[in-house]
Short mmCIF file of C-alpha atoms in Angstrom, two decimals:
data_model
loop_
_atom_site.label_atom_id
_atom_site.label_comp_id
_atom_site.label_asym_id
_atom_site.label_seq_id
_atom_site.Cartn_x
_atom_site.Cartn_y
_atom_site.Cartn_z
CA MET A 21 -17.84 63.14 -19.80
CA LYS A 22 -20.43 64.18 -16.81
CA ALA A 23 -23.47 61.25 -15.57
CA LYS A 24 -26.59 61.96 -16.21
CA LEU A 25 -28.87 63.00 -12.85
CA HIS A 26 -32.30 61.21 -13.10
CA ARG A 27 -35.07 61.51 -10.51
CA ARG A 28 -36.30 58.25 -9.35
CA GLN A 29 -40.29 57.67 -11.23
CA PRO A 30 -42.74 57.12 -8.54
CA VAL A 31 -44.46 53.64 -8.56
CA TRP A 32 -48.14 53.29 -7.83
CA PRO A 33 -48.49 50.46 -5.92
CA ARG A 34 -51.64 48.37 -7.45
CA ILE A 35 -52.64 46.79 -3.87
CA CYS A 36 -53.18 49.23 -1.47
CA LEU A 37 -55.30 49.45 2.05
CA PHE A 38 -58.11 52.06 1.70
CA ALA A 39 -58.66 53.91 4.85
CA ALA A 40 -61.77 56.26 5.02
CA THR A 41 -61.74 59.15 7.23
CA LEU A 42 -64.47 62.28 7.44
CA GLY A 43 -62.71 65.58 7.71
CA ILE A 44 -63.67 67.10 10.94
CA ALA A 45 -61.66 70.65 11.07
CA ALA A 46 -60.09 73.01 9.25
CA GLY A 47 -59.13 70.82 6.14
CA ALA A 48 -60.31 66.79 5.26
CA HIS A 49 -56.68 65.23 5.49
CA ALA A 50 -55.51 61.97 3.42
CA GLY A 51 -52.00 61.18 4.65
CA GLY A 52 -50.44 64.40 3.68
CA VAL A 53 -52.47 65.38 1.59
CA ALA A 54 -55.45 67.62 2.83
CA LEU A 55 -58.50 69.36 0.62
CA GLY A 56 -59.38 72.80 1.17
CA ALA A 57 -62.62 72.86 3.01
CA THR A 58 -64.81 70.36 4.75
CA ARG A 59 -68.07 71.12 2.96
CA VAL A 60 -68.44 72.27 -0.44
CA ILE A 61 -71.32 74.50 -0.83
CA TYR A 62 -72.07 74.83 -5.47
CA PRO A 63 -74.91 77.30 -5.59
CA GLN A 64 -77.07 75.46 -7.81
CA GLY A 65 -77.20 76.62 -11.54
CA GLU A 66 -73.15 77.66 -11.77
CA LYS A 67 -71.30 76.43 -13.77
CA GLN A 68 -68.34 74.85 -11.66
CA VAL A 69 -67.13 75.31 -8.01
CA SER A 70 -63.60 75.37 -7.05
CA LEU A 71 -62.06 73.28 -3.97
CA PRO A 72 -57.71 73.24 -3.79
CA LEU A 73 -56.03 70.43 -2.57
CA THR A 74 -52.21 70.40 -1.28
CA ASN A 75 -49.61 68.32 -0.04
CA SER A 76 -47.82 69.16 3.29
CA SER A 77 -45.76 66.35 3.12
CA GLU A 78 -41.42 67.17 2.25
CA ASN A 79 -40.80 63.98 -0.41
CA ASN A 80 -43.61 62.26 -0.83
CA ASP A 81 -45.70 62.46 -4.23
CA PHE A 82 -49.50 61.39 -4.53
CA LEU A 83 -51.52 59.72 -6.81
CA ILE A 84 -54.93 61.41 -6.35
CA GLN A 85 -58.14 60.35 -7.51
CA SER A 86 -61.36 62.23 -6.90
CA TRP A 87 -65.09 61.18 -7.58
CA VAL A 88 -68.82 62.81 -6.50
CA ALA A 89 -71.16 59.84 -5.02
CA ASN A 90 -74.61 59.79 -4.38
CA PRO A 91 -76.21 59.20 -0.45
CA ASP A 92 -76.37 55.45 -1.47
CA GLY A 93 -72.55 56.12 -1.80
CA ALA A 94 -72.71 54.50 -5.41
CA LYS A 95 -70.73 57.24 -7.52
CA SER A 96 -72.35 59.27 -9.56
CA GLN A 97 -72.70 59.61 -13.07
CA ASP A 98 -74.14 63.47 -12.67
CA PHE A 99 -70.48 65.41 -11.72
CA VAL A 100 -67.47 65.93 -13.78
CA ILE A 101 -64.34 66.43 -11.68
CA THR A 102 -61.12 67.29 -13.75
CA PRO A 103 -58.57 66.48 -13.44
CA PRO A 104 -59.92 63.04 -11.84
CA LEU A 105 -56.42 61.85 -11.75
CA PHE A 106 -53.11 63.85 -11.25
CA VAL A 107 -49.90 63.52 -9.48
CA ILE A 108 -49.19 66.09 -6.77
CA HIS A 109 -45.80 66.67 -5.57
CA PRO A 110 -43.99 67.88 -1.92
CA LYS A 111 -45.29 70.84 -1.01
CA LYS A 112 -47.54 71.89 -3.98
CA GLU A 113 -51.17 72.81 -4.38
CA ASN A 114 -53.58 71.78 -7.38
CA THR A 115 -57.08 72.79 -8.07
CA LEU A 116 -60.44 70.42 -8.20
CA ARG A 117 -63.53 71.95 -11.13
CA ILE A 118 -66.69 70.15 -10.15
CA MET A 119 -69.26 70.31 -12.37
CA TYR A 120 -72.43 69.30 -12.01
CA VAL A 121 -74.01 67.93 -15.72
CA GLY A 122 -77.02 65.94 -14.44
CA PRO A 123 -80.83 66.96 -14.70
CA GLY A 124 -82.86 69.37 -13.01
CA LEU A 125 -83.05 69.11 -8.73
CA PRO A 126 -85.38 70.57 -6.47
CA GLU A 127 -85.70 74.24 -6.20
CA ASP A 128 -87.05 74.34 -3.30
CA ARG A 129 -84.19 72.89 -1.09
CA GLU A 130 -80.74 71.45 -1.24
CA SER A 131 -79.59 68.58 -2.57
CA VAL A 132 -76.70 66.65 -1.31
CA PHE A 133 -73.81 64.62 -2.89
CA TYR A 134 -70.43 63.06 -1.42
CA LEU A 135 -67.03 64.59 -2.84
CA ASN A 136 -64.19 61.35 -2.49
CA SER A 137 -60.89 62.23 -2.92
CA LYS A 138 -58.43 59.06 -2.62
CA ALA A 139 -54.64 59.87 -2.33
CA ILE A 140 -52.10 57.06 -3.06
CA PRO A 141 -48.62 57.50 -1.91
CA SER A 142 -45.69 56.45 -4.06
CA VAL A 143 -43.00 53.89 -3.19
CA ASP A 144 -39.25 53.45 -4.48
CA LYS A 145 -39.29 50.30 -7.00
CA SER A 146 -36.41 49.04 -4.38
CA LYS A 147 -38.98 48.97 -1.66
CA LEU A 148 -41.19 47.03 -3.43
CA ALA A 149 -39.42 43.43 -2.80
CA SER A 150 -39.50 44.28 0.80
CA ASN A 151 -42.48 44.00 3.33
CA THR A 152 -43.48 46.88 3.36
CA LEU A 153 -47.30 48.25 3.16
CA GLN A 154 -48.31 50.73 0.96
CA ILE A 155 -51.98 52.86 2.57
CA ALA A 156 -54.04 54.65 0.18
CA THR A 157 -56.42 57.24 2.72
CA GLN A 158 -59.16 58.39 1.05
CA SER A 159 -61.43 61.67 2.57
CA VAL A 160 -64.89 61.76 2.00
CA ILE A 161 -66.84 65.14 2.94
CA LYS A 162 -70.13 66.80 1.76
CA LEU A 163 -71.00 68.47 -1.21
CA PHE A 164 -74.26 70.49 -1.18
CA ILE A 165 -76.25 71.75 -4.15
CA ARG A 166 -77.82 74.84 -2.97
CA PRO A 167 -80.54 76.77 -4.84
CA LYS A 168 -80.16 80.91 -5.37
CA ARG A 169 -83.63 81.95 -4.04
CA LEU A 170 -84.07 79.85 -0.52
CA PRO A 171 -86.44 82.54 1.44
CA THR A 172 -83.66 82.04 4.12
CA PRO A 173 -79.79 82.55 4.93
CA SER A 174 -78.90 79.07 6.25
CA VAL A 175 -77.54 80.72 8.91
CA ASP A 176 -80.85 80.39 10.54
CA ALA A 177 -81.52 77.10 9.73
CA PRO A 178 -80.10 75.80 13.26
CA GLN A 179 -82.60 77.84 15.15
CA THR A 180 -85.93 76.42 12.74
CA LEU A 181 -85.52 73.13 14.83
CA THR A 182 -87.89 71.23 17.11
CA CYS A 183 -87.38 68.07 18.75
CA ARG A 184 -89.82 65.69 20.94
CA GLN A 185 -89.21 62.78 23.13
CA GLY A 186 -91.35 59.26 23.23
CA GLY A 187 -90.28 55.57 23.32
CA GLY A 188 -87.13 55.95 24.24
CA LYS A 189 -86.32 57.91 21.19
CA VAL A 190 -86.17 61.82 19.91
CA THR A 191 -87.51 63.20 16.73
CA VAL A 192 -85.88 66.68 15.04
CA ASN A 193 -88.00 68.02 12.72
CA ASN A 194 -85.80 70.35 10.23
CA PRO A 195 -88.78 72.94 8.63
CA SER A 196 -86.02 74.62 6.93
CA PRO A 197 -85.01 74.29 3.15
CA TYR A 198 -80.98 73.17 4.14
CA TYR A 199 -79.62 70.13 5.68
CA VAL A 200 -78.65 70.61 9.14
CA SER A 201 -75.41 68.52 10.53
CA LEU A 202 -76.07 67.83 14.43
CA VAL A 203 -72.66 67.21 16.39
CA GLN A 204 -72.19 67.77 20.26
CA PHE A 205 -75.64 65.90 20.37
CA TYR A 206 -77.18 65.03 23.94
CA VAL A 207 -80.57 63.87 25.50
CA GLY A 208 -79.64 64.89 29.44
CA GLY A 209 -76.60 62.70 29.60
CA ALA A 210 -76.50 60.42 27.09
CA ARG A 211 -74.41 61.31 24.14
CA LEU A 212 -75.83 60.00 20.56
CA PRO A 213 -73.80 59.75 17.29
CA ASN A 214 -73.46 62.84 14.85
CA SER A 215 -76.33 63.08 13.00
CA MET A 216 -77.92 65.32 9.57
CA VAL A 217 -81.37 66.29 9.12
CA ALA A 218 -82.95 66.74 5.36
CA PRO A 219 -84.09 69.71 4.45
CA LYS A 220 -88.38 69.89 4.65
CA ASN A 221 -88.00 66.56 7.12
CA SER A 222 -87.53 64.81 10.22
CA LEU A 223 -85.30 62.06 12.35
CA THR A 224 -85.43 60.02 15.01
CA VAL A 225 -82.67 58.76 16.94
CA ALA A 226 -82.75 56.29 19.26
CA VAL A 227 -80.74 57.13 23.13
CA PRO A 228 -79.21 55.40 24.70
CA GLY A 229 -80.42 53.84 27.93
CA GLY A 230 -83.87 55.16 27.03
CA GLN A 231 -83.44 58.25 29.12
CA ASP A 232 -85.23 61.68 29.13
CA GLY A 233 -83.59 65.14 29.38
CA LYS A 234 -82.90 68.17 27.63
CA VAL A 235 -81.88 68.14 23.93
CA SER A 236 -78.96 70.31 23.22
CA PHE A 237 -76.55 69.82 20.01
CA GLN A 238 -74.36 71.98 18.34
CA THR A 239 -74.66 72.52 14.18
CA VAL A 240 -72.09 72.82 11.62
CA ASN A 241 -72.09 75.79 9.50
CA ASP A 242 -71.15 76.35 6.41
CA PHE A 243 -67.37 76.86 6.86
CA GLY A 244 -66.88 73.65 8.62
CA ALA A 245 -67.30 75.22 12.03
CA ASN A 246 -68.92 74.37 15.05
CA THR A 247 -71.87 76.96 16.06
CA PRO A 248 -72.80 77.43 20.26
CA THR A 249 -74.57 74.84 21.31
CA GLN A 250 -78.02 75.00 21.41
CA PHE A 251 -81.17 73.23 23.46
CA CYS A 252 -83.94 72.05 21.58
CA SER A 253 -87.50 71.64 22.59
CA GLY A 254 -91.34 70.95 20.98
#
């Protein structure tokens, strides 16, 4: 009589250590799991958008949990993600479908939310009694809801920014209808933290040492790539 072979069933640990990571390269990674983009552009009025998710691990299953948060970090009730919870096997790909079901949003500028995807690795039952630390990692990427009839394309937004300095601070004004993310942000030789300027708004950042100098930065385009360095003045 032949013995039946059974695939070992994964066990999902109840207690995990969570580490939040913000993807800045070709994809946002969480353990062996990677999102297919570092930002999502959701055309306002569309029924849904899709985002691929892959498991590059050779032998690990992951339990994936995804949700959308408001800018304050609270879970938003205005989105439905399917599937919200699923297991992805080694060397496999799945697709997250994101649907906005909330009230009307401004039609003259973008709105921003944050897509969260948590990857929890499986463990063998035989290892549960040992001193093994299982780490669940969490990727967070920006989700922009973009009205369809904005007067200018997003690629033009960085060139509309103006800057002024004073009192050891720099203020960046954004008259465009788009969020603009600033990286490699410098005033003279002082590096400033990566920042994001809201549409039709301004952002003031303290300059280390209070020094003055030329203001320069790169921005992040719709594909997650850095644009060429540009200088900013009033």
